[in-house]
mmCIF file of C-alpha atoms in Angstrom:
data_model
loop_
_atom_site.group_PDB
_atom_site.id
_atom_site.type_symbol
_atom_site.label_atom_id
_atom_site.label_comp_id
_atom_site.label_asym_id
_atom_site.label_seq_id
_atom_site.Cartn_x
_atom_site.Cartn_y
_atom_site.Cartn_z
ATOM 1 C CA UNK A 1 0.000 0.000 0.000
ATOM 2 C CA UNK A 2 1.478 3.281 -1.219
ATOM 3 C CA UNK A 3 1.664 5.746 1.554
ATOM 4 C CA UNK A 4 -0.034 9.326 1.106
ATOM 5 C CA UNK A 5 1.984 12.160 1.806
ATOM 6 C CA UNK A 6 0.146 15.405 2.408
ATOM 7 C CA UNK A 7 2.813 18.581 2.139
ATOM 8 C CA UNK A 8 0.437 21.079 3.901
ATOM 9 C CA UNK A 9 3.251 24.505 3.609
ATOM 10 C CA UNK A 10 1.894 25.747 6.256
ATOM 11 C CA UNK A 11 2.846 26.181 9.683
ATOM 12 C CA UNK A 12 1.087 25.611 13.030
ATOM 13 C CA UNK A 13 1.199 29.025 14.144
ATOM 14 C CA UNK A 14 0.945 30.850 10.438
ATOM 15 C CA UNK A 15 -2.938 31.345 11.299
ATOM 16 C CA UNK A 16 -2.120 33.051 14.619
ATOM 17 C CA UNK A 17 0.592 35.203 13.110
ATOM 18 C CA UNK A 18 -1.861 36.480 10.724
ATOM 19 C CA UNK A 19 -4.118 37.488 13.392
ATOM 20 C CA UNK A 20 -1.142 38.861 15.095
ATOM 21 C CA UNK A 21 -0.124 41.635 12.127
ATOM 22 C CA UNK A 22 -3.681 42.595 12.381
ATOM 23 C CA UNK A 23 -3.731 43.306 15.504
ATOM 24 C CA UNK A 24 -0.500 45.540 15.452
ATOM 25 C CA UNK A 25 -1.823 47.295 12.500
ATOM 26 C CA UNK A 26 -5.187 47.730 14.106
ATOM 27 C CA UNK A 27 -3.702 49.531 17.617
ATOM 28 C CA UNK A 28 -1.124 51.459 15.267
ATOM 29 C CA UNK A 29 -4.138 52.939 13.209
ATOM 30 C CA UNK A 30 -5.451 53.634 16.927
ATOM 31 C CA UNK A 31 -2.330 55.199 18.083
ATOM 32 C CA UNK A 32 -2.354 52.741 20.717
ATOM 33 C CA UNK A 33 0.946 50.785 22.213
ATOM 34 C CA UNK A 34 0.296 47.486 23.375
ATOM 35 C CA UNK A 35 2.837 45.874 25.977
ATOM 36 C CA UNK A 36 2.250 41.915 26.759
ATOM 37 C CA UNK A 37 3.272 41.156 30.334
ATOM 38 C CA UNK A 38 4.112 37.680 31.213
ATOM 39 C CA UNK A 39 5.171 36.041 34.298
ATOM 40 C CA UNK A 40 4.295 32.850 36.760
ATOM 41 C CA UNK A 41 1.636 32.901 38.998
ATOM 42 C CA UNK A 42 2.995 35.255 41.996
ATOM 43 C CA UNK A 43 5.685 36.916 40.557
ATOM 44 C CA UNK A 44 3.575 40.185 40.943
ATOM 45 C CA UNK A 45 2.348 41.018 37.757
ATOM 46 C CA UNK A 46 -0.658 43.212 38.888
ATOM 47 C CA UNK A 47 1.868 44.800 41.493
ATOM 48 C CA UNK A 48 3.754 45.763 39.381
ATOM 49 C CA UNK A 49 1.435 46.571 37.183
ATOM 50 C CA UNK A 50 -0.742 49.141 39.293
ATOM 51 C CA UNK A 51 2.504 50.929 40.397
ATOM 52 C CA UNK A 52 3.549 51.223 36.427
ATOM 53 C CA UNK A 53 0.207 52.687 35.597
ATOM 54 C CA UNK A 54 0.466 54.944 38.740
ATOM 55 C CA UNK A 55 3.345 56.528 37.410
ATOM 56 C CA UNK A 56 2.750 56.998 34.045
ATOM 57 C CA UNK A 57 -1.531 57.694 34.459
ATOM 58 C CA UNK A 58 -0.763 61.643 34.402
ATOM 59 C CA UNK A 59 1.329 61.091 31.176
ATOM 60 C CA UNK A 60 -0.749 58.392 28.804
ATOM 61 C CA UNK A 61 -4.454 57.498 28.969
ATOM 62 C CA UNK A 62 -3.905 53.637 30.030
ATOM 63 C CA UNK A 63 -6.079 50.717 29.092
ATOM 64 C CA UNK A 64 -5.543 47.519 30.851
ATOM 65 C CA UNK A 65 -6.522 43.695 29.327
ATOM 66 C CA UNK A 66 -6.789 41.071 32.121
ATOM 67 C CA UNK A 67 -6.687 37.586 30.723
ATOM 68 C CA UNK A 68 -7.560 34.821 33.402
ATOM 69 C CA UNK A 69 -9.090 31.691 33.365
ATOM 70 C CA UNK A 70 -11.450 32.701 35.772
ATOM 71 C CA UNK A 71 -11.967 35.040 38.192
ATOM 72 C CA UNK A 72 -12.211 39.203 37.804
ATOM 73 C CA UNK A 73 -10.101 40.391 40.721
ATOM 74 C CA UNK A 74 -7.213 41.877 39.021
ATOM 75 C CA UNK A 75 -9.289 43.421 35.998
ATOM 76 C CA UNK A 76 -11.634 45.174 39.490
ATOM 77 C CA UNK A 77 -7.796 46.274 40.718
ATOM 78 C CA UNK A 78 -7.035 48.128 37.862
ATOM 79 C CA UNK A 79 -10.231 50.010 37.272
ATOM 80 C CA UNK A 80 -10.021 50.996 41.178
ATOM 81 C CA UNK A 81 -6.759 52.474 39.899
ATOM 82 C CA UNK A 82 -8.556 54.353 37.417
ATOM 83 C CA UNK A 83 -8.222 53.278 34.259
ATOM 84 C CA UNK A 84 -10.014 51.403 31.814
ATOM 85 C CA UNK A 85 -10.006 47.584 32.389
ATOM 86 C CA UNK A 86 -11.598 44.294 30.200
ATOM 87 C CA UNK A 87 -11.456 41.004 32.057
ATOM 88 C CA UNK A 88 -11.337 38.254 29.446
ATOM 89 C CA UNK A 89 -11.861 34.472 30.580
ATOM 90 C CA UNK A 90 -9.834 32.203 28.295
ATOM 91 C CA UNK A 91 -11.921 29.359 28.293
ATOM 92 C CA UNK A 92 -9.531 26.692 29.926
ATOM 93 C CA UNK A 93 -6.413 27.990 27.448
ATOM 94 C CA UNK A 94 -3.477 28.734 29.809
ATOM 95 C CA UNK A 95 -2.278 31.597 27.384
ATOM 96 C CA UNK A 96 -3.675 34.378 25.298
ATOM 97 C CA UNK A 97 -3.786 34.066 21.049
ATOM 98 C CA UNK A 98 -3.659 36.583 18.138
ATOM 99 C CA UNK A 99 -7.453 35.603 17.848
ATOM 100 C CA UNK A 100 -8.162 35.902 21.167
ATOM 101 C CA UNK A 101 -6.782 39.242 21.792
ATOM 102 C CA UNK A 102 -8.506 40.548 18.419
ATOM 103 C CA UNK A 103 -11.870 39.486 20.283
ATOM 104 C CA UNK A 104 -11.247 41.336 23.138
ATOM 105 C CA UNK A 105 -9.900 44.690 21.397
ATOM 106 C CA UNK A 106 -13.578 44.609 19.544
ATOM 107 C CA UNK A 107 -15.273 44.641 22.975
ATOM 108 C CA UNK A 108 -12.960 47.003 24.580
ATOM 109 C CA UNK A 109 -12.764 50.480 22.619
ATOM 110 C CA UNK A 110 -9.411 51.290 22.596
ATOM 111 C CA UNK A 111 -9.818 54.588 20.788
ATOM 112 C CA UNK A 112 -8.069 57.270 22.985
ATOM 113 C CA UNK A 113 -6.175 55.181 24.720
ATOM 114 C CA UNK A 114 -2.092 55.290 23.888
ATOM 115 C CA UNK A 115 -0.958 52.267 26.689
ATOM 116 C CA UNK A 116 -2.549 49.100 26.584
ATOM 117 C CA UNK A 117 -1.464 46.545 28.763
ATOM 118 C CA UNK A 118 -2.413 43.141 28.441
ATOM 119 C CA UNK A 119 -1.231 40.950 32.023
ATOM 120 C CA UNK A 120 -1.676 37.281 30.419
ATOM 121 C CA UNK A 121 -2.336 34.291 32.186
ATOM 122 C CA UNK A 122 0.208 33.671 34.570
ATOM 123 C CA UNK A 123 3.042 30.754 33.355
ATOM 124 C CA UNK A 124 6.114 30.728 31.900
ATOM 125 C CA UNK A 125 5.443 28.111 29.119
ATOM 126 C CA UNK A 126 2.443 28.578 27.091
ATOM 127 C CA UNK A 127 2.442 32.341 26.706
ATOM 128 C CA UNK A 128 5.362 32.128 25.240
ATOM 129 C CA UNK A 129 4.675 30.347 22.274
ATOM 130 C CA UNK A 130 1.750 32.481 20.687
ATOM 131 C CA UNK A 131 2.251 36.017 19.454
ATOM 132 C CA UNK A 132 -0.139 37.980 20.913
ATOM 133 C CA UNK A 133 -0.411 40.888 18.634
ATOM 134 C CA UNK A 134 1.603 43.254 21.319
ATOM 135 C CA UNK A 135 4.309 45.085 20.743
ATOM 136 C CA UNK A 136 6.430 44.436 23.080
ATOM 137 C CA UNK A 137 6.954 41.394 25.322
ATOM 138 C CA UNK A 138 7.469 41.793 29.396
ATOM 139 C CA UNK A 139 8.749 39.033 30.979
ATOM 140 C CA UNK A 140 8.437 39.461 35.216
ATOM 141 C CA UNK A 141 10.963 37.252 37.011
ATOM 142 C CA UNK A 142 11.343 37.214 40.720
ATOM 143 C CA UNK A 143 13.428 36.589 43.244
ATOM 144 C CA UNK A 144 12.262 34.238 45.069
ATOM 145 C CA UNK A 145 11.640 31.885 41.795
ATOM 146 C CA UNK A 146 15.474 31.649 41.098
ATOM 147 C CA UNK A 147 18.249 32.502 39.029
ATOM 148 C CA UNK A 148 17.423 29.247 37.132
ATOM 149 C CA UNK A 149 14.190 30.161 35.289
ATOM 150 C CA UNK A 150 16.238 31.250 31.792
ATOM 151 C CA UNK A 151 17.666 27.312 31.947
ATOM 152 C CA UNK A 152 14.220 26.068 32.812
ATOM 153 C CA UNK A 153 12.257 28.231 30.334
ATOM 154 C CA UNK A 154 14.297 29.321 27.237
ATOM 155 C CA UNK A 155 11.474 30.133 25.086
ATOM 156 C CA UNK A 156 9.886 33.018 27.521
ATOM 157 C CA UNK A 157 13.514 34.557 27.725
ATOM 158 C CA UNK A 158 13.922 34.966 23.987
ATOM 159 C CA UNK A 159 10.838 36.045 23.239
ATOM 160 C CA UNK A 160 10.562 38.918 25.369
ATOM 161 C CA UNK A 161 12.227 42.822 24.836
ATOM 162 C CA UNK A 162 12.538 43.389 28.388
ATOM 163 C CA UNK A 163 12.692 41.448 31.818
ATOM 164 C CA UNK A 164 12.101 42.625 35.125
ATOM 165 C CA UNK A 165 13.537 40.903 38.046
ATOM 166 C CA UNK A 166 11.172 42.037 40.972
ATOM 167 C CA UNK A 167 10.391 41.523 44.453
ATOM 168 C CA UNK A 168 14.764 42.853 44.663
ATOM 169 C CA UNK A 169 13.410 43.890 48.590
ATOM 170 C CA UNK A 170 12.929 39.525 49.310
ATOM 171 C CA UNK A 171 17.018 39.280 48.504
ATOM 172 C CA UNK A 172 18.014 38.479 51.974
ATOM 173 C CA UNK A 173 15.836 35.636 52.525
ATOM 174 C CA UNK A 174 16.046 34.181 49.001
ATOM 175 C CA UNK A 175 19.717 33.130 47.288
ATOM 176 C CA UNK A 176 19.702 34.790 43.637
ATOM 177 C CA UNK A 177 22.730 35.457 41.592
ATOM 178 C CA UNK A 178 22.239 38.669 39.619
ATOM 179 C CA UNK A 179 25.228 38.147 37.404
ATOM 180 C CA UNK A 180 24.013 34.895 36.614
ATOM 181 C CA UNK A 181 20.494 35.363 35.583
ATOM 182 C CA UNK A 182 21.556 38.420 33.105
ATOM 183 C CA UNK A 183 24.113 35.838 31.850
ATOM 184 C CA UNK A 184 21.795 32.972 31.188
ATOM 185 C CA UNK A 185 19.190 35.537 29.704
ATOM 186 C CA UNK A 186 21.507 37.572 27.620
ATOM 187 C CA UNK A 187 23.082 34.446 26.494
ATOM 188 C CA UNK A 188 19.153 33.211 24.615
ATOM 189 C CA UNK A 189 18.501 37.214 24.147
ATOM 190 C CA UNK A 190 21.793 39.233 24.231
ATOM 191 C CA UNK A 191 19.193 42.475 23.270
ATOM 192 C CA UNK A 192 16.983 42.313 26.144
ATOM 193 C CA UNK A 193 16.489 44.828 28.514
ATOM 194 C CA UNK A 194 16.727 43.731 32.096
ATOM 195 C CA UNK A 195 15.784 46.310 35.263
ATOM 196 C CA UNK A 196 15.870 45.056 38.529
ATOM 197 C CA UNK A 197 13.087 46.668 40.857
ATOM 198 C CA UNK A 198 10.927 45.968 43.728
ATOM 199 C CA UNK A 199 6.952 46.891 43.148
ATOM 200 C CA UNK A 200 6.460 46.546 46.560
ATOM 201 C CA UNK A 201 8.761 49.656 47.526
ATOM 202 C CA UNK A 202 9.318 51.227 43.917
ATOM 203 C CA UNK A 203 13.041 50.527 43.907
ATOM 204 C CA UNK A 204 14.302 50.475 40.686
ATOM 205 C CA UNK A 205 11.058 51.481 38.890
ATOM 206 C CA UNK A 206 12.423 54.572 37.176
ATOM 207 C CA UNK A 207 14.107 52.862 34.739
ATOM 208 C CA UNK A 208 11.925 50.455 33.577
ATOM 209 C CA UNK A 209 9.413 53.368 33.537
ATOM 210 C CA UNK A 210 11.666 55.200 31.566
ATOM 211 C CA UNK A 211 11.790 52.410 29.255
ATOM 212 C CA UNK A 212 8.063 52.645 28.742
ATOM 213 C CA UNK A 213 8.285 56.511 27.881
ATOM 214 C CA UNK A 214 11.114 55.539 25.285
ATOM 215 C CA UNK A 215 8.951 52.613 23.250
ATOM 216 C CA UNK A 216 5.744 55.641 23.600
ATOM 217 C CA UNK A 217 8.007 57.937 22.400
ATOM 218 C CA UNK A 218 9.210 55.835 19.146
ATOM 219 C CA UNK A 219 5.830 54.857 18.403
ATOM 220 C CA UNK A 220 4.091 58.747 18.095
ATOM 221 C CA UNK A 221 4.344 60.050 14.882
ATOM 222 C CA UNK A 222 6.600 62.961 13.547
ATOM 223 C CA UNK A 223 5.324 66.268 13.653
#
């Protein structure tokens, strides 16, 4: 029996990546700047999040995308911050997709705002892998998770622009080498941008704030 061979030419994620240019192109026609924050469950995403948006609320008008399996509280932390907040329940999926995201940006009018940030579910593998449409990708390491984690979870290290290392006030209970983990993620992503901070105290925040104001700045238009 002769054996079939199907040569499909197309890849798994070609569909997604699609999706992914048209949302780009859709928050660029918007003027809007979308930044994809990523991290495990307790790293302190909304923490840091909430701080970020306090310091920069006065400057941008900020829109916020919660992505959760379940659950509303951080999308009900941000709008008690003041800004504009969607809670979108993923279904089961344990990471936001192009198509996903292009669903929630038609429920959430984005018009007027310039900063949109999407927190996505919280793991280090399977947000990774999809391209969300953002663009940029945050990666939020912390302390007490290890110096390890670029070893562990190559994928979420090259894929993102910049890396925070938070929770830097939790050093003296937790061993961490700070040479090391800028090694092992410069070594998968020797163009990252890596800030170490604390979003409990603020330590450290100015310059990945700074950061933020750089990207906003790139993105406006000439005069």
């Amino acid at each position: 029996m002769a054996v079939k061979v199907i040569d499909v030419k197309v890849g798994v994620f070609d569909e997604n990546n699609a999706i992914a240019d048209e949302v780009r192109a859709y928050n660029k026609s918007k003027g809007t700047l979308m930044l994809n924050i990523m991290a495990s469950p307790g790293a302190g995403k909304t923490t840091t999040l909430l701080r970020t948006i306090d310091a920069l609320k006065d400057e941008y008008t900020i829109g916020v995308m919660e992505a959760d399996i379940e659950a509303s509280v951080d999308a009900e932390k941000t709008v008690d911050a003041g800004v504009r907040s969607i809670q979108v329940h993923t279904g089961g999926e344990c990471a936001m997709d192009a198509h996903m995201v292009q669903q929630a940006l038609k429920e959430f009018d984005t018009e007027g705002i310039d900063l949109l940030f999407m927190e996505n579910v919280g793991n280090l593998v399977c947000t990774a892998e999809q391209d969300t449409g953002a663009d940029y990708n945050v990666e939020i390491l912390s302390i007490p998770e290890g110096d390890d984690k670029p070893l562990k979870y190559p994928l979420m290290f090259s894929v993102c622009q910049c890396v925070l290392i938070n929770k830097i006030d939790t050093r003296e209970w937790f061993r961490f080498d700070d040479e090391a983990v800028v090694e092992r993620i410069h070594r998968l992503n020797p163009d990252a941008e890596i800030f170490f901070l604390s979003s409990k105290t603020g330590e450290g925040f100015d310059q990945w704030v700074s950061w933020i104001r750089q990207k906003m700045d790139a993105a406006s238009p000439e005069d």
